[in-house]
CSV table of C-alpha atoms in Angstrom, one decimal:
chain,number,residue,atom,x,y,z
Z,1,MET,CA,-130.2,-20.4,106.0
Z,2,SER,CA,-129.1,-16.7,105.8
Z,3,ALA,CA,-125.9,-15.6,107.4
Z,4,LYS,CA,-127.9,-13.5,109.9
Z,5,ILE,CA,-129.9,-16.5,111.1
Z,6,GLY,CA,-126.8,-18.7,111.2
Z,7,GLY,CA,-124.7,-16.1,113.0
Z,8,SER,CA,-127.5,-15.4,115.5
Z,9,ILE,CA,-127.9,-19.1,116.3
Z,10,MET,CA,-124.2,-19.7,116.6
Z,11,ALA,CA,-123.8,-16.6,118.8
Z,12,LEU,CA,-126.7,-17.8,121.0
Z,13,LEU,CA,-125.3,-21.3,121.4
Z,14,GLY,CA,-121.9,-19.9,122.2
Z,15,LEU,CA,-123.3,-17.5,124.8
Z,16,VAL,CA,-125.3,-20.4,126.4
Z,17,CYS,CA,-122.2,-22.6,126.5
Z,18,LEU,CA,-120.1,-19.8,127.8
Z,19,PHE,CA,-122.6,-18.9,130.6
Z,20,TYR,CA,-123.0,-22.5,131.8
Z,21,SER,CA,-119.3,-23.4,131.6
Z,22,LEU,CA,-118.3,-20.3,133.5
Z,23,SER,CA,-120.9,-21.0,136.1
Z,24,TYR,CA,-119.5,-24.5,136.4
Z,25,VAL,CA,-115.9,-23.3,136.6
Z,26,GLY,CA,-116.9,-20.7,139.1
Z,27,GLN,CA,-118.4,-23.4,141.3
Z,28,GLU,CA,-115.3,-25.5,141.0
Z,29,VAL,CA,-113.1,-22.5,141.9
Z,30,LEU,CA,-115.3,-21.9,145.0
Z,31,LEU,CA,-115.0,-25.5,146.1
Z,32,ALA,CA,-111.2,-25.5,145.5
Z,33,ALA,CA,-110.9,-22.4,147.7
Z,34,THR,CA,-113.4,-23.1,150.5
Z,35,GLY,CA,-114.1,-26.8,150.2
Z,36,HIS,CA,-114.8,-28.9,153.2
Z,37,SER,CA,-115.0,-32.7,153.1
Z,38,THR,CA,-117.8,-34.7,154.7
Z,39,THR,CA,-119.7,-37.9,154.1
Z,40,GLY,CA,-123.2,-37.8,152.5
Z,41,ALA,CA,-125.7,-40.4,151.5
Z,42,VAL,CA,-126.8,-41.5,148.0
Z,43,MET,CA,-130.5,-40.7,147.5
Z,44,GLU,CA,-131.1,-41.6,143.9
Z,45,LYS,CA,-129.3,-42.7,140.7
Z,46,LEU,CA,-130.1,-40.8,137.6
Z,47,THR,CA,-129.1,-40.9,133.9
Z,48,SER,CA,-129.7,-38.7,130.8
Z,49,THR,CA,-129.2,-39.5,127.1
Z,50,ASP,CA,-128.4,-36.8,124.5
Z,51,GLU,CA,-129.3,-37.0,120.8
Z,52,ASP,CA,-126.1,-38.8,120.0
Z,53,ASN,CA,-127.0,-41.5,122.5
Z,54,HIS,CA,-124.3,-40.4,124.9
Z,55,VAL,CA,-125.3,-41.3,128.5
Z,56,SER,CA,-124.5,-39.0,131.4
Z,57,TYR,CA,-124.6,-40.3,135.0
Z,58,TYR,CA,-125.7,-38.5,138.1
Z,59,LEU,CA,-126.2,-39.2,141.8
Z,60,SER,CA,-128.5,-37.1,144.0
Z,61,TYR,CA,-127.4,-37.1,147.6
Z,62,SER,CA,-127.8,-35.5,151.0
Z,63,TYR,CA,-125.3,-34.2,153.5
Z,64,GLU,CA,-124.9,-32.1,156.6
Z,65,ASP,CA,-122.6,-29.1,157.2
Z,66,ASP,CA,-120.7,-28.6,160.4
Z,67,ASN,CA,-123.7,-26.8,161.9
Z,68,GLY,CA,-126.0,-29.8,161.4
Z,69,HIS,CA,-128.0,-28.2,158.5
Z,70,GLU,CA,-129.0,-30.7,155.9
Z,71,TYR,CA,-128.7,-30.1,152.1
Z,72,THR,CA,-129.5,-32.1,149.0
Z,73,SER,CA,-127.9,-31.8,145.6
Z,74,LYS,CA,-127.1,-33.7,142.4
Z,75,SER,CA,-123.7,-34.2,140.9
Z,76,ASP,CA,-122.4,-35.7,137.7
Z,77,VAL,CA,-120.2,-38.8,138.3
Z,78,SER,CA,-118.3,-41.4,136.3
Z,79,GLN,CA,-120.0,-44.5,135.1
Z,80,ALA,CA,-117.8,-46.5,137.5
Z,81,MET,CA,-119.0,-44.5,140.5
Z,82,TYR,CA,-122.6,-44.7,139.3
Z,83,ASP,CA,-122.4,-48.5,138.9
Z,84,GLY,CA,-120.7,-48.9,142.3
Z,85,SER,CA,-123.3,-46.8,144.2
Z,86,VAL,CA,-126.5,-47.9,145.8
Z,87,GLU,CA,-129.2,-45.8,147.4
Z,88,GLY,CA,-128.5,-45.1,151.0
Z,89,ALA,CA,-124.8,-45.8,150.8
Z,90,PRO,CA,-122.3,-43.3,152.2
Z,91,ILE,CA,-120.5,-41.2,149.7
Z,92,PRO,CA,-117.7,-38.6,150.0
Z,93,VAL,CA,-118.9,-35.0,149.5
Z,94,VAL,CA,-117.0,-31.7,149.2
Z,95,TYR,CA,-119.1,-28.6,150.1
Z,96,SER,CA,-118.2,-24.9,150.4
Z,97,SER,CA,-117.8,-23.7,154.0
Z,98,THR,CA,-118.8,-20.3,152.8
Z,99,TYR,CA,-121.9,-21.4,150.8
Z,100,PRO,CA,-122.7,-24.9,152.2
Z,101,SER,CA,-125.4,-25.6,149.6
Z,102,THR,CA,-122.7,-25.7,146.9
Z,103,SER,CA,-121.2,-29.2,146.7
Z,104,ARG,CA,-119.8,-31.9,144.5
Z,105,ILE,CA,-119.3,-35.7,144.9
Z,106,ARG,CA,-115.6,-35.5,144.0
Z,107,ALA,CA,-112.5,-33.7,145.0
Z,108,ALA,CA,-112.8,-29.9,144.7
Z,109,GLY,CA,-111.3,-28.6,141.5
Z,110,ALA,CA,-111.7,-31.9,139.6
Z,111,GLY,CA,-113.9,-30.3,137.0
Z,112,LEU,CA,-111.8,-27.2,136.3
Z,113,LEU,CA,-110.1,-28.6,133.2
Z,114,PRO,CA,-113.3,-29.9,131.4
Z,115,GLY,CA,-115.2,-26.8,132.5
Z,116,GLY,CA,-112.4,-24.5,131.2
Z,117,MET,CA,-112.3,-26.4,127.9
Z,118,PHE,CA,-116.1,-26.0,127.5
Z,119,ALA,CA,-115.8,-22.3,128.3
Z,120,ILE,CA,-113.2,-21.9,125.5
Z,121,MET,CA,-115.4,-23.8,123.1
Z,122,GLY,CA,-118.3,-21.5,124.0
Z,123,GLY,CA,-116.2,-18.4,123.6
Z,124,VAL,CA,-115.0,-19.5,120.2
Z,125,THR,CA,-118.5,-20.3,119.0
Z,126,LEU,CA,-119.8,-17.0,120.3
Z,127,TRP,CA,-116.9,-15.1,118.5
Z,128,PHE,CA,-117.6,-16.8,115.1
Z,129,GLY,CA,-121.3,-16.3,115.4
Z,130,LEU,CA,-121.0,-12.6,116.2
Z,131,ARG,CA,-118.5,-12.2,113.4
Z,132,MET,CA,-120.8,-13.9,110.9
Z,133,LEU,CA,-123.8,-11.8,112.1
Z,134,LEU,CA,-122.0,-8.5,112.1
Z,135,ARG,CA,-120.5,-9.0,108.6
Z,136,GLN,CA,-123.9,-9.7,107.2
Z,137,ILE,CA,-125.3,-6.6,108.9
Z,138,TYR,CA,-122.5,-4.5,107.5
Z,139,TRP,CA,-123.0,-5.7,104.0
Z,140,ASP,CA,-126.8,-5.3,104.2
Z,141,ASN,CA,-126.5,-1.7,105.5
Z,142,LYS,CA,-123.9,-0.9,102.8
Z,143,LEU,CA,-126.2,-2.4,100.1
Z,144,ALA,CA,-129.2,-0.4,101.3
Z,145,ARG,CA,-127.2,2.8,101.5
Z,146,LEU,CA,-125.7,2.6,98.1
Z,147,MET,CA,-128.9,1.4,96.4
Z,148,THR,CA,-130.5,4.6,97.7
Z,149,ASN,CA,-127.7,7.2,97.2
Z,150,GLY,CA,-125.1,5.5,95.0
Z,151,GLU,CA,-124.4,6.4,91.4
Z,152,GLN,CA,-124.8,3.5,88.9
Z,153,ARG,CA,-121.7,2.2,87.0
Z,154,THR,CA,-121.2,-0.8,84.9
Z,155,GLY,CA,-118.3,-3.1,86.0
Z,156,ARG,CA,-117.2,-6.5,85.0
Z,157,LEU,CA,-116.5,-9.8,86.8
Z,158,VAL,CA,-112.8,-10.3,87.1
Z,159,ALA,CA,-112.6,-13.5,89.2
Z,160,VAL,CA,-114.5,-15.8,91.5
Z,161,GLU,CA,-112.6,-16.6,94.7
Z,162,GLU,CA,-113.1,-18.8,97.8
Z,163,ASP,CA,-113.4,-17.0,101.1
Z,164,LYS,CA,-111.4,-19.1,103.4
Z,165,THR,CA,-112.3,-16.9,106.4
Z,166,GLY,CA,-115.9,-18.2,106.1
Z,167,GLU,CA,-115.0,-21.8,105.6
Z,168,THR,CA,-117.0,-24.4,107.6
Z,169,GLU,CA,-116.6,-28.2,107.8
Z,170,ASP,CA,-118.3,-28.9,104.5
Z,171,TYR,CA,-118.7,-25.5,102.8
Z,172,ILE,CA,-116.5,-22.8,101.4
Z,173,PRO,CA,-118.3,-19.6,100.4
Z,174,LEU,CA,-117.4,-17.7,97.2
Z,175,VAL,CA,-117.1,-14.0,96.5
Z,176,LEU,CA,-117.0,-12.1,93.2
Z,177,ILE,CA,-114.0,-9.9,92.4
Z,178,TYR,CA,-115.1,-7.0,90.1
Z,179,ALA,CA,-113.6,-4.0,88.4
Z,180,PHE,CA,-115.1,-0.7,87.1
Z,181,THR,CA,-114.1,2.7,86.0
Z,182,ASP,CA,-115.2,5.6,88.2
Z,183,LYS,CA,-116.3,9.0,86.9
Z,184,THR,CA,-112.7,10.3,86.9
Z,185,GLY,CA,-111.5,7.5,84.7
Z,186,GLN,CA,-109.7,5.6,87.5
Z,187,GLU,CA,-110.2,1.9,87.5
Z,188,ARG,CA,-111.2,0.4,90.8
Z,189,THR,CA,-111.7,-3.1,92.1
Z,190,GLY,CA,-113.8,-4.6,94.9
Z,191,LYS,CA,-115.4,-7.8,96.1
Z,192,THR,CA,-118.9,-8.8,97.0
Z,193,PHE,CA,-120.1,-10.6,100.0
Z,194,HIS,CA,-120.8,-14.4,99.8
Z,195,VAL,CA,-122.9,-15.4,96.8
Z,196,LYS,CA,-125.6,-17.9,97.3
Z,197,PRO,CA,-124.4,-21.6,97.3
Z,198,ARG,CA,-126.8,-22.4,94.4
Z,199,ASP,CA,-125.2,-19.8,92.2
Z,200,HIS,CA,-121.6,-20.9,92.6
Z,201,ASP,CA,-121.4,-22.7,89.3
Z,202,PHE,CA,-123.3,-19.9,87.5
Z,203,TRP,CA,-120.7,-17.3,88.5
Z,204,LYS,CA,-117.7,-19.5,87.9
Z,205,GLY,CA,-118.7,-19.6,84.2
Z,206,ARG,CA,-119.3,-15.8,83.9
Z,207,ILE,CA,-115.8,-14.3,84.1
Z,208,GLY,CA,-115.9,-11.0,82.1
Z,209,CYS,CA,-119.6,-10.5,82.3
Z,210,PRO,CA,-121.0,-7.1,83.2
Z,211,LEU,CA,-121.9,-6.2,86.8
Z,212,ASP,CA,-124.2,-3.5,88.1
Z,213,VAL,CA,-122.0,-1.4,90.5
Z,214,ARG,CA,-123.2,1.4,92.8
Z,215,VAL,CA,-120.7,4.1,93.9
Z,216,ASN,CA,-120.8,6.7,96.6
Z,217,PRO,CA,-120.8,10.1,94.8
Z,218,ALA,CA,-118.7,11.6,97.6
Z,219,ASP,CA,-116.2,8.7,97.8
Z,220,ALA,CA,-115.5,6.6,94.8
Z,221,ALA,CA,-113.6,4.1,97.1
Z,222,ASP,CA,-117.0,3.2,98.6
Z,223,HIS,CA,-118.8,0.9,96.2
Z,224,ILE,CA,-120.7,-2.4,95.9
Z,225,ALA,CA,-121.6,-4.8,93.1
Z,226,LEU,CA,-125.3,-5.9,93.0
Z,227,VAL,CA,-125.0,-9.6,92.6
Z,228,GLU,CA,-128.7,-10.6,92.1
Z,229,GLU,CA,-129.4,-7.7,89.8
Z,230,SER,CA,-126.4,-8.4,87.7
Z,231,LYS,CA,-127.7,-11.9,86.7
Z,232,LEU,CA,-130.0,-10.1,84.2
Z,233,LEU,CA,-127.3,-8.2,82.5
Z,234,GLY,CA,-126.2,-11.2,80.3
């Protein structure tokens, strides 16, 4: 999977998590500030199971506000509350006096901590996804620009290093450290973006081999080594 696709998926997942968690936290804040207690009635017991076979428990319920208007809703509950509830039984409800259709079957504010933690997780996932995506876009644009307008120089592979900033649970990407001499005779060094996982062993055994380097004619500090093209240089 390319970094663009991986970054896009991660950013999207983070955005979704952040949106839903912030909505959840916002609802809890509203109930904490404007909550009004009443007694509702259980309408139905519901469950859902995720791909890891984790079961979540819900109760749908009805209640009336102080003006006698009836509302129905669904709330996540603990397994103990789920097991101890029967359809038609009374149940404590907290609803917003400002927006009576907003309610929970638990004390207002009880979900702030888990909702807040979920929001943090979503924000972190979004940040890493955007970082991965933007880094790939930067390198792709730089490669395209210097392939079109750059001067060709021959460099050499100096080292192969792990990029700890891109480390995941079971993968550490590698970058190539290279050196070349610009047209003024000054030696310069640089590093590539992540090499393909299948090429890790190949490049580890190629220290000192030539690399195709492209240099901005107007700024010798702006350069890039062409990883795929350099495989053919021997």
